[in-house]
Coordinates of C-alpha atoms in Angstrom, one line a residue:
X12 CA 78.1 101.8 -69.6
X13 CA 81.9 101.5 -70.3
X14 CA 82.5 104.0 -67.3
X15 CA 80.3 101.7 -65.0
X16 CA 82.2 98.6 -66.3
X17 CA 85.6 100.4 -65.7
X18 CA 84.6 101.5 -62.1
X19 CA 83.3 97.9 -61.2
X20 CA 86.6 96.6 -62.5
X21 CA 88.5 99.0 -60.5
X22 CA 86.3 98.3 -57.2
X23 CA 86.3 94.6 -57.9
X24 CA 90.4 94.8 -58.2
X25 CA 90.7 96.7 -55.0
X26 CA 88.5 94.3 -53.3
X27 CA 90.5 91.5 -54.7
X28 CA 93.7 93.0 -53.8
X29 CA 92.7 93.5 -50.1
X30 CA 91.4 89.9 -49.8
X31 CA 94.4 88.7 -51.3
X32 CA 96.6 90.6 -48.7
X33 CA 94.3 89.4 -45.8
X34 CA 94.7 86.1 -47.2
X35 CA 98.3 86.4 -47.2
X36 CA 98.4 87.6 -43.5
X37 CA 96.3 84.3 -42.6
X38 CA 98.8 82.2 -44.5
X39 CA 101.8 83.6 -42.9
X40 CA 100.3 83.5 -39.6
X41 CA 100.0 79.9 -39.6
X42 CA 103.8 79.2 -39.6
X43 CA 104.2 81.9 -37.1
X44 CA 102.0 80.4 -34.7
X45 CA 103.5 77.1 -35.1
X46 CA 107.0 78.5 -34.3
X47 CA 106.6 79.4 -30.7
X48 CA 110.0 80.8 -30.6
X49 CA 108.9 83.8 -32.9
X50 CA 106.0 84.9 -30.7
X51 CA 106.3 83.2 -27.2
X52 CA 109.6 85.0 -26.2
X53 CA 108.4 88.6 -27.4
X54 CA 105.1 88.1 -25.5
X55 CA 106.9 86.9 -22.5
X56 CA 109.4 89.7 -22.5
X57 CA 106.9 92.4 -23.1
X58 CA 104.7 91.0 -20.3
X59 CA 107.4 91.1 -17.8
X60 CA 108.4 94.5 -18.7
X61 CA 104.8 95.7 -18.6
X62 CA 104.1 94.1 -15.2
X63 CA 107.3 95.7 -13.5
X64 CA 106.8 99.1 -15.2
X65 CA 103.2 99.2 -14.1
X66 CA 104.4 98.1 -10.4
X67 CA 107.0 100.8 -10.5
X68 CA 104.5 103.3 -11.5
X69 CA 102.0 102.2 -8.9
X70 CA 104.7 102.9 -6.3
X71 CA 105.5 106.3 -7.3
X72 CA 101.7 107.0 -7.5
X73 CA 101.4 105.9 -3.8
X74 CA 104.0 108.1 -2.6
X75 CA 102.7 111.0 -4.5
X76 CA 99.3 110.5 -3.1
X77 CA 100.7 110.5 0.6
X78 CA 100.9 113.3 3.1
X79 CA 102.8 114.2 6.1
X80 CA 106.2 115.8 7.1
X81 CA 108.2 113.7 4.9
X82 CA 106.0 113.3 1.9
X83 CA 108.2 115.4 -0.2
X84 CA 111.4 113.2 0.6
X85 CA 109.3 110.1 -0.3
X86 CA 108.1 111.7 -3.6
X87 CA 111.7 112.5 -4.4
X88 CA 113.2 109.1 -3.6
X89 CA 110.5 107.3 -5.7
X90 CA 111.2 109.5 -8.6
X91 CA 114.9 108.5 -7.9
X92 CA 114.1 104.9 -8.0
X93 CA 112.1 105.3 -11.0
X94 CA 114.8 106.9 -13.1
X95 CA 117.3 104.1 -12.0
X96 CA 114.9 101.4 -13.1
X97 CA 113.9 103.4 -16.2
X98 CA 116.9 102.1 -18.3
X99 CA 116.8 98.5 -17.1
X100 CA 113.0 98.1 -17.8
X101 CA 113.4 100.0 -21.1
X102 CA 116.3 97.7 -22.1
X103 CA 113.8 94.7 -21.5
X104 CA 111.0 96.2 -23.5
X105 CA 113.2 97.2 -26.4
X106 CA 114.5 93.6 -26.4
X107 CA 111.0 92.4 -26.5
X108 CA 110.3 94.8 -29.4
X109 CA 113.4 94.0 -31.5
X110 CA 113.4 90.2 -30.6
X111 CA 111.9 88.8 -33.8
X112 CA 112.7 92.0 -35.8
X113 CA 115.6 90.6 -37.8
X114 CA 113.6 87.3 -38.7
X115 CA 110.5 89.4 -39.7
X116 CA 112.5 91.8 -41.7
X117 CA 114.1 88.9 -43.5
X118 CA 110.7 87.4 -44.2
X119 CA 109.3 90.9 -45.3
X120 CA 112.4 91.5 -47.5
X121 CA 111.9 88.2 -49.3
X122 CA 108.2 89.2 -49.9
X123 CA 109.2 92.4 -51.3
X124 CA 111.7 90.8 -53.6
X125 CA 108.6 88.7 -54.9
X126 CA 106.6 91.8 -55.7
X127 CA 104.8 92.4 -52.5
X128 CA 103.5 96.1 -52.4
X129 CA 104.4 98.4 -49.5
X130 CA 100.8 98.4 -48.4
X131 CA 100.9 94.6 -48.2
X132 CA 104.2 94.7 -46.0
X133 CA 102.7 97.6 -43.9
X134 CA 99.6 95.5 -43.1
X135 CA 101.6 92.1 -42.3
X136 CA 103.8 94.2 -40.1
X137 CA 101.4 96.1 -38.2
X138 CA 99.0 93.0 -37.7
X139 CA 101.9 90.8 -36.5
X140 CA 103.4 93.5 -34.3
X141 CA 100.1 94.8 -32.9
X142 CA 98.9 91.2 -32.1
X143 CA 102.2 90.6 -30.3
X144 CA 102.5 93.7 -28.3
X145 CA 98.9 93.6 -27.4
X146 CA 99.2 90.2 -26.1
X147 CA 102.4 91.1 -24.1
X148 CA 100.6 94.0 -22.7
X149 CA 97.5 92.0 -21.5
X150 CA 100.0 89.4 -20.0
X151 CA 101.6 92.4 -18.2
X152 CA 98.5 93.7 -16.7
X153 CA 97.8 90.2 -15.5
X154 CA 101.3 90.1 -13.9
X155 CA 100.7 93.5 -12.3
X156 CA 97.5 92.5 -10.9
X157 CA 99.2 89.4 -9.5
X158 CA 102.2 91.4 -8.0
X159 CA 99.7 93.9 -6.3
X160 CA 99.1 92.0 -3.2
X161 CA 102.7 90.9 -2.9
X162 CA 104.1 94.6 -3.0
X163 CA 101.2 95.7 -0.9
X164 CA 102.9 93.7 2.1
X165 CA 105.7 96.2 2.1
X166 CA 106.0 98.7 5.0
X167 CA 106.6 102.2 4.3
X168 CA 106.1 105.4 6.7
X169 CA 105.6 103.0 9.6
X170 CA 102.8 101.0 8.3
X171 CA 102.0 98.3 5.4
X172 CA 101.1 100.0 2.0
X173 CA 98.3 98.0 0.7
X174 CA 97.4 96.5 -2.6
X175 CA 94.7 99.2 -3.0
X176 CA 97.2 102.2 -2.7
X177 CA 99.3 100.7 -5.6
X178 CA 96.5 100.4 -8.0
X179 CA 96.7 103.1 -10.7
X180 CA 93.1 103.0 -11.8
X181 CA 91.4 101.5 -15.0
X182 CA 92.2 104.5 -17.4
X183 CA 95.8 104.7 -16.6
X184 CA 96.0 101.0 -17.1
X185 CA 94.2 101.0 -20.4
X186 CA 96.4 104.0 -21.4
X187 CA 99.5 102.0 -20.6
X188 CA 98.2 99.2 -22.7
X189 CA 97.5 101.4 -25.6
X190 CA 101.2 103.1 -25.2
X191 CA 102.9 99.8 -25.2
X192 CA 100.8 98.7 -28.5
X193 CA 101.7 102.2 -30.0
X194 CA 105.5 101.8 -29.1
X195 CA 105.5 98.3 -30.7
X196 CA 103.9 99.5 -33.8
X197 CA 106.3 102.7 -34.2
X198 CA 109.5 100.4 -33.7
X199 CA 108.0 98.0 -36.4
X200 CA 107.5 101.0 -38.9
X201 CA 111.1 102.0 -38.5
X202 CA 112.5 98.7 -39.3
X203 CA 109.9 98.5 -42.3
X204 CA 111.3 101.5 -44.0
X205 CA 114.6 99.8 -44.5
X206 CA 112.8 96.6 -46.0
X207 CA 110.9 98.8 -48.4
X208 CA 114.0 100.7 -49.8
X209 CA 116.7 98.0 -49.5
X210 CA 115.0 94.6 -49.4
X211 CA 118.2 92.7 -51.0
X212 CA 120.4 94.3 -48.5
X213 CA 118.2 93.2 -45.6
X214 CA 117.9 89.7 -47.1
X215 CA 121.7 89.4 -47.4
X216 CA 122.7 91.4 -44.4
X217 CA 125.1 93.4 -46.6
X218 CA 125.1 96.6 -44.3
X219 CA 126.5 95.9 -41.0
X220 CA 125.5 98.3 -38.3
X221 CA 128.5 100.6 -37.1
X222 CA 128.8 102.3 -33.6
X223 CA 129.4 105.9 -34.4
X224 CA 131.9 108.1 -32.5
X225 CA 129.1 110.7 -32.4
X226 CA 127.8 108.5 -29.5
X227 CA 131.0 109.1 -27.3
X228 CA 130.6 112.7 -27.9
X229 CA 127.0 112.7 -26.8
X230 CA 128.0 110.7 -23.6
X231 CA 130.6 113.0 -22.9
X232 CA 128.0 115.8 -23.1
X233 CA 125.6 114.0 -20.8
X234 CA 128.4 113.6 -18.2
X235 CA 129.4 117.4 -18.5
X236 CA 125.7 118.1 -18.3
X237 CA 125.5 116.3 -15.0
X238 CA 128.7 118.2 -13.4
X239 CA 126.9 121.5 -14.5
X240 CA 123.8 120.3 -12.8
X241 CA 125.7 119.7 -9.6
X242 CA 127.2 123.0 -9.2
X243 CA 123.7 124.8 -9.9
X244 CA 122.1 122.7 -7.3
X245 CA 122.9 124.8 -4.4
X246 CA 121.4 128.1 -6.1
X247 CA 118.2 126.5 -7.0
X248 CA 115.3 128.6 -5.9
X249 CA 112.5 126.1 -5.2
X250 CA 112.2 122.5 -3.9
X251 CA 110.5 121.5 -7.4
X252 CA 113.7 122.8 -9.2
X253 CA 116.0 120.9 -6.7
X254 CA 113.9 117.8 -7.5
X255 CA 114.0 117.9 -11.2
X256 CA 117.7 118.7 -11.2
X257 CA 118.6 115.8 -8.8
X258 CA 116.4 113.4 -11.1
X259 CA 118.3 114.7 -14.2
X260 CA 121.6 114.1 -12.3
X261 CA 120.6 110.5 -11.8
X262 CA 119.3 110.1 -15.3
X263 CA 122.1 111.6 -17.4
X264 CA 124.9 109.2 -16.5
X265 CA 122.7 106.3 -17.1
X266 CA 122.1 107.9 -20.6
X267 CA 125.8 108.5 -21.0
X268 CA 126.5 104.9 -20.3
X269 CA 123.9 103.5 -22.8
X270 CA 125.3 106.0 -25.4
X271 CA 128.8 105.2 -25.1
X272 CA 128.5 101.4 -24.6
X273 CA 128.2 100.4 -28.2
X274 CA 131.3 102.3 -29.2
X275 CA 133.3 101.2 -26.4
X276 CA 132.3 97.5 -27.1
X277 CA 133.4 97.8 -30.7
X278 CA 136.8 99.4 -29.9
X279 CA 137.4 96.4 -27.4
X280 CA 136.4 93.9 -30.3
X281 CA 138.6 95.5 -32.8
X282 CA 141.6 94.9 -30.4
X283 CA 140.4 91.3 -29.9
X284 CA 140.3 90.8 -33.6
X285 CA 143.8 92.2 -34.2
X286 CA 145.2 89.9 -31.3
X287 CA 143.2 86.7 -31.9
X288 CA 145.1 83.5 -31.7
X289 CA 142.5 80.7 -32.3
X290 CA 139.2 80.4 -34.2
X291 CA 137.1 81.1 -31.0
X292 CA 138.6 84.6 -30.4
X293 CA 138.4 85.3 -34.1
X294 CA 134.6 84.2 -34.3
X295 CA 133.8 86.1 -30.9
X296 CA 135.3 89.3 -32.1
X297 CA 133.7 89.1 -35.7
X298 CA 130.4 88.6 -33.9
X299 CA 130.7 91.4 -31.8
X300 CA 131.6 93.6 -34.6
X301 CA 128.8 92.4 -36.8
X302 CA 126.3 94.4 -34.6
X303 CA 128.0 96.2 -31.6
X304 CA 124.5 97.6 -30.6
X305 CA 122.9 94.1 -30.3
X306 CA 125.8 92.7 -28.2
X307 CA 125.6 95.9 -25.9
X308 CA 121.8 95.1 -25.6
X309 CA 122.7 91.6 -24.4
X310 CA 124.9 93.2 -21.6
X311 CA 123.7 96.5 -21.0
X312 CA 121.2 95.6 -18.7
X313 CA 124.0 94.4 -16.3
X314 CA 125.7 97.9 -16.7
X315 CA 122.6 99.7 -15.6
X316 CA 122.4 97.2 -12.5
X317 CA 126.0 98.0 -12.0
X318 CA 125.2 101.7 -12.0
X319 CA 122.0 101.1 -9.6
X320 CA 124.1 98.9 -7.4
X321 CA 127.0 101.6 -6.7
X322 CA 124.5 104.4 -5.9
X323 CA 122.6 102.0 -3.6
X324 CA 125.3 100.9 -2.0
X325 CA 126.1 104.4 -0.9
X326 CA 122.3 104.6 0.2
X327 CA 122.7 101.5 2.3
X328 CA 125.8 103.3 3.9
X329 CA 124.1 106.3 4.7
X330 CA 120.9 104.6 6.0
X331 CA 123.0 102.7 8.3
X332 CA 124.1 105.7 10.4
X333 CA 122.4 105.6 13.7
X334 CA 119.9 108.4 14.6
X335 CA 117.8 109.2 17.8
X336 CA 115.0 110.9 15.9
X337 CA 112.1 108.4 15.3
X338 CA 111.2 110.2 12.1
X339 CA 114.6 109.6 10.8
X340 CA 114.7 106.2 12.0
X341 CA 111.6 105.3 10.1
X342 CA 113.0 107.1 7.1
X343 CA 116.2 105.2 7.2
X344 CA 114.4 101.9 7.4
X345 CA 112.3 102.8 4.5
X346 CA 115.4 103.7 2.5
X347 CA 117.0 100.3 3.2
X348 CA 113.8 98.7 2.0
X349 CA 113.7 100.9 -1.1
X350 CA 117.1 99.9 -1.9
X351 CA 116.4 96.3 -1.6
X352 CA 113.3 96.5 -3.5
X353 CA 115.1 98.6 -6.4
X354 CA 117.9 96.0 -6.5
X355 CA 115.5 93.1 -6.8
X356 CA 113.4 94.6 -9.5
X357 CA 116.6 95.5 -11.2
X358 CA 118.0 91.7 -11.0
X359 CA 114.9 90.4 -12.1
X360 CA 115.0 92.8 -15.2
X361 CA 118.6 91.7 -16.0
X362 CA 117.8 88.0 -15.6
X363 CA 114.8 88.2 -17.9
X364 CA 116.9 90.5 -20.5
X365 CA 120.0 88.3 -20.5
X366 CA 118.0 85.0 -21.0
X367 CA 115.7 86.5 -23.7
X368 CA 118.5 88.1 -25.6
X369 CA 120.7 85.2 -25.5
X370 CA 118.2 82.9 -26.8
X371 CA 117.1 85.4 -29.4
X372 CA 120.7 85.8 -30.4
X373 CA 121.0 82.1 -31.1
X374 CA 117.8 82.3 -33.1
X375 CA 119.0 85.0 -35.3
X376 CA 122.2 83.6 -35.9
X377 CA 120.9 80.1 -36.6
X378 CA 122.1 80.0 -40.3
X379 CA 125.5 81.1 -39.1
X380 CA 125.8 78.5 -36.5
X381 CA 124.4 75.6 -38.7
X382 CA 127.0 76.5 -41.5
X383 CA 129.8 76.5 -39.0
X384 CA 128.6 73.0 -37.8
X385 CA 128.5 71.7 -41.3
X386 CA 131.9 73.0 -42.2
X387 CA 133.2 70.8 -39.1
X388 CA 133.5 73.2 -36.3
X389 CA 132.9 71.3 -33.2
X390 CA 129.6 72.5 -31.2
X391 CA 131.6 73.0 -28.1
X392 CA 134.0 75.7 -30.1
X393 CA 130.6 77.4 -31.4
X394 CA 129.4 77.8 -27.7
X395 CA 132.8 78.9 -26.7
X396 CA 132.7 81.6 -29.1
X397 CA 129.2 82.6 -28.4
X398 CA 130.0 82.9 -24.7
X399 CA 133.0 84.8 -25.2
X400 CA 131.2 87.6 -27.5
X401 CA 129.1 88.0 -24.5
X402 CA 131.5 88.0 -21.7
X403 CA 134.2 90.0 -23.1
X404 CA 132.2 93.2 -23.2
X405 CA 131.0 92.6 -19.6
X406 CA 134.3 93.9 -18.3
X407 CA 133.7 97.2 -20.3
X408 CA 130.2 97.3 -19.3
X409 CA 131.0 97.1 -15.5
X410 CA 133.7 99.6 -15.7
X411 CA 132.1 102.4 -17.5
X412 CA 128.8 101.8 -15.4
X413 CA 130.9 102.1 -12.0
X414 CA 132.6 105.0 -13.3
X415 CA 129.5 106.7 -14.3
X416 CA 128.0 106.1 -10.7
X417 CA 131.3 107.3 -9.1
X418 CA 130.8 110.5 -11.3
X419 CA 127.5 111.1 -9.7
X420 CA 128.6 110.2 -6.1
X421 CA 131.6 112.7 -6.3
X422 CA 129.7 115.7 -6.9
X423 CA 126.9 114.9 -4.0
X424 CA 129.9 114.9 -1.7
X425 CA 129.2 110.9 -0.7
X426 CA 132.8 109.7 -1.1
X427 CA 133.1 108.5 2.7
X428 CA 129.9 106.7 2.2
X429 CA 131.2 105.2 -0.9
X430 CA 134.3 103.8 0.7
X431 CA 132.3 102.2 3.7
X432 CA 132.2 98.5 3.9
X433 CA 128.4 98.5 3.7
X434 CA 128.7 100.1 0.5
X435 CA 131.5 98.2 -0.8
X436 CA 129.7 94.7 0.5
X437 CA 126.6 96.1 -1.5
X438 CA 128.7 96.7 -4.8
X439 CA 130.5 93.5 -4.6
X440 CA 127.4 91.4 -4.3
X441 CA 125.6 93.5 -7.1
X442 CA 128.6 92.5 -9.4
X443 CA 128.9 88.8 -8.4
X444 CA 125.1 88.4 -8.9
X445 CA 125.0 90.4 -11.9
X446 CA 128.0 88.2 -13.7
X447 CA 126.2 84.9 -12.3
X448 CA 122.9 86.2 -14.2
X449 CA 124.9 86.5 -17.4
X450 CA 126.3 83.2 -17.1
X451 CA 123.1 81.6 -16.2
X452 CA 121.6 83.1 -19.3
X453 CA 124.3 81.6 -21.5
X454 CA 123.7 78.3 -19.9
X455 CA 120.1 78.5 -20.4
X456 CA 120.5 79.2 -24.2
X457 CA 123.0 76.4 -24.6
X458 CA 119.9 73.9 -25.2
X459 CA 118.5 76.4 -27.6
X460 CA 122.0 76.3 -29.5
X461 CA 121.8 72.5 -29.4
X462 CA 118.3 72.4 -31.0
X463 CA 119.4 74.6 -33.6
X464 CA 122.4 72.6 -34.7
X465 CA 120.2 69.4 -34.7
X466 CA 117.3 71.0 -36.7
X467 CA 119.8 72.3 -39.3
X468 CA 121.4 68.9 -39.6
X469 CA 118.2 67.3 -40.2
X470 CA 117.2 69.7 -42.8
X471 CA 120.5 69.0 -44.6
X472 CA 120.1 65.5 -44.6

């Protein structure tokens, strides 16, 4: 009798705990849904990243399903475009995954300090993140379907592609949705571990992220690997080996840029901190040093676009060479079309990434901005410091990205094409357009800053 009573008590307690956890999930879901900034931006960012990624994958699928004399060249060029767009798309997807991570971690750390169990935190995290990732993935599928007719109008190989040739199929699309959800869940679990171990540190932000010098060492190793591949390219025994080595040569400099970026940004910020002459410069430098990785993520997409622009400028110069062979003429025309399409997708990705990251940065630092406003700092000065913390690293971003692209161009023997007027004009247009997008992102997020300051003042009153 006692055993059965004890068993019933345990089962009832377990049911009660589960019921209480789900009740907590529903309770926290209400303010989350009411605050659109906590879910609308992540869903939109994930949707854009998913739609563009599926569209690029559809293009690669099309070229790998074609046959003909130049099929191998088209497949190789599609892989190069995929590698060049991988970093901007991954940056946008990462921004979507981390968009509300800090606010979610703050909320979960508070629950942990109030006595919530690890199981409760996991359920809350997985439920919220899974729902956001699934909504973003489904929105991305709808965007992909909407883009199919548009991209199907493009001409490659002497004829129009057609929307049907860009369709990946039901199973690959469902697999992509599942992969997006799993990636979102995996990223949330990584942050959850920190909340479980040091909830007070997360709540008070005691441990500031540091850009390790090991990143620079890894970046140098990646550049060295690119040089080694360039020397081994001539001794490759098969076409497949050449394609793999070329794709790696295009990918390694991008990896090097993203590894070295946060460390270089932190070095620049330390110099600015020592030379700061007014509160704006001081606050901007402190903002960068608070989290160099986050600052890099705000402008890293511009670095990837700069890299793509330099290389695409060389490709445009090479495609502008006159030829009497009709097959070569079609190929050159297709290369120009591919260059413009790659740059367009890269610019769209940068625009979305900059706008989303800037808005997220304002929302993540709302307590700091409201506190400075209450201390008497003018809103114009707060905005100036915010703009400087973004625009100051842009110089470093553009410089190291251009150098990485040049490190790729030199081993390929394309120095003359790099110095041509067509290449120079393409690079200049890319740089001007990229900087304009960053400034537009800052202007667009200025309204969010004003709303944050007004809301903070209202709560204080």
